């Protein structure tokens, strides 16, 4: 016995349009910095240092974008 697919009803409503944040590269940059941090633990402290600096810059940039977005 097969079930019939649901058909649109007159009672259905479209969801209200929501606000989506603009795309940003900060999450990918933060992930890359964590990769450098962990890679540096296995190889060299210099790579960990680069990862730490990139981590701080990425986190600051991402938080700055979030704060700027909320002001709008």
Short mmCIF file of C-alpha atoms in Angstrom, two decimals:
data_model
loop_
_atom_site.label_atom_id
_atom_site.label_comp_id
_atom_site.label_asym_id
_atom_site.label_seq_id
_atom_site.Cartn_x
_atom_site.Cartn_y
_atom_site.Cartn_z
CA UNK A 1 0.00 0.00 0.00
CA UNK A 2 1.59 3.25 -1.16
CA UNK A 3 0.97 6.56 0.51
CA UNK A 4 0.11 9.56 -1.62
CA UNK A 5 2.45 12.55 -1.35
CA UNK A 6 1.09 15.52 0.54
CA UNK A 7 -0.46 18.18 -1.65
CA UNK A 8 -0.22 21.88 -0.80
CA UNK A 9 -3.13 23.03 1.27
CA UNK A 10 -4.89 26.38 1.47
CA UNK A 11 -3.95 26.44 5.15
CA UNK A 12 -0.22 26.42 4.41
CA UNK A 13 1.67 29.67 4.62
CA UNK A 14 5.05 30.71 3.36
CA UNK A 15 7.53 31.35 6.16
CA UNK A 16 8.40 34.99 6.72
CA UNK A 17 11.57 36.23 5.07
CA UNK A 18 14.44 36.05 7.53
CA UNK A 19 17.73 37.87 7.65
CA UNK A 20 20.80 35.79 6.82
CA UNK A 21 24.26 37.07 7.66
CA UNK A 22 26.55 37.85 4.76
CA UNK A 23 29.10 35.16 3.86
CA UNK A 24 32.56 35.64 5.32
CA UNK A 25 35.92 33.90 5.19
CA UNK A 26 36.56 34.12 8.95
CA UNK A 27 35.29 30.61 9.85
CA UNK A 28 37.55 29.01 7.22
CA UNK A 29 40.48 31.16 8.38
CA UNK A 30 39.86 30.10 11.97
CA UNK A 31 39.79 26.44 10.93
CA UNK A 32 43.05 26.91 9.03
CA UNK A 33 44.67 28.50 12.08
CA UNK A 34 43.65 25.54 14.27
CA UNK A 35 45.19 23.24 11.66
CA UNK A 36 48.44 25.20 11.85
CA UNK A 37 48.37 25.10 15.65
CA UNK A 38 48.00 21.32 15.71
CA UNK A 39 50.47 20.80 12.88
CA UNK A 40 52.97 22.92 14.78
CA UNK A 41 52.63 20.72 17.86
CA UNK A 42 53.85 17.80 15.76
CA UNK A 43 56.56 19.64 13.85
CA UNK A 44 57.76 23.05 14.98
CA UNK A 45 56.85 25.81 17.40
CA UNK A 46 57.23 28.36 14.59
CA UNK A 47 54.23 26.84 12.78
CA UNK A 48 52.29 26.87 16.05
CA UNK A 49 53.18 30.54 16.48
CA UNK A 50 51.91 31.34 12.99
CA UNK A 51 48.73 29.40 13.80
CA UNK A 52 48.29 31.34 17.05
CA UNK A 53 48.68 34.70 15.29
CA UNK A 54 46.26 33.72 12.51
CA UNK A 55 43.85 32.38 15.16
CA UNK A 56 43.84 35.72 17.00
CA UNK A 57 43.35 37.70 13.78
CA UNK A 58 40.55 35.40 12.55
CA UNK A 59 38.73 35.40 15.87
CA UNK A 60 38.96 39.18 16.14
CA UNK A 61 37.75 39.62 12.56
CA UNK A 62 34.84 37.24 13.01
CA UNK A 63 33.72 38.86 16.27
CA UNK A 64 34.06 42.28 14.62
CA UNK A 65 31.83 41.16 11.75
CA UNK A 66 29.22 39.84 14.18
CA UNK A 67 29.21 43.07 16.18
CA UNK A 68 28.98 45.16 13.01
CA UNK A 69 26.12 43.01 11.69
CA UNK A 70 24.08 43.50 14.89
CA UNK A 71 24.32 47.28 14.65
CA UNK A 72 22.34 47.27 11.40
#
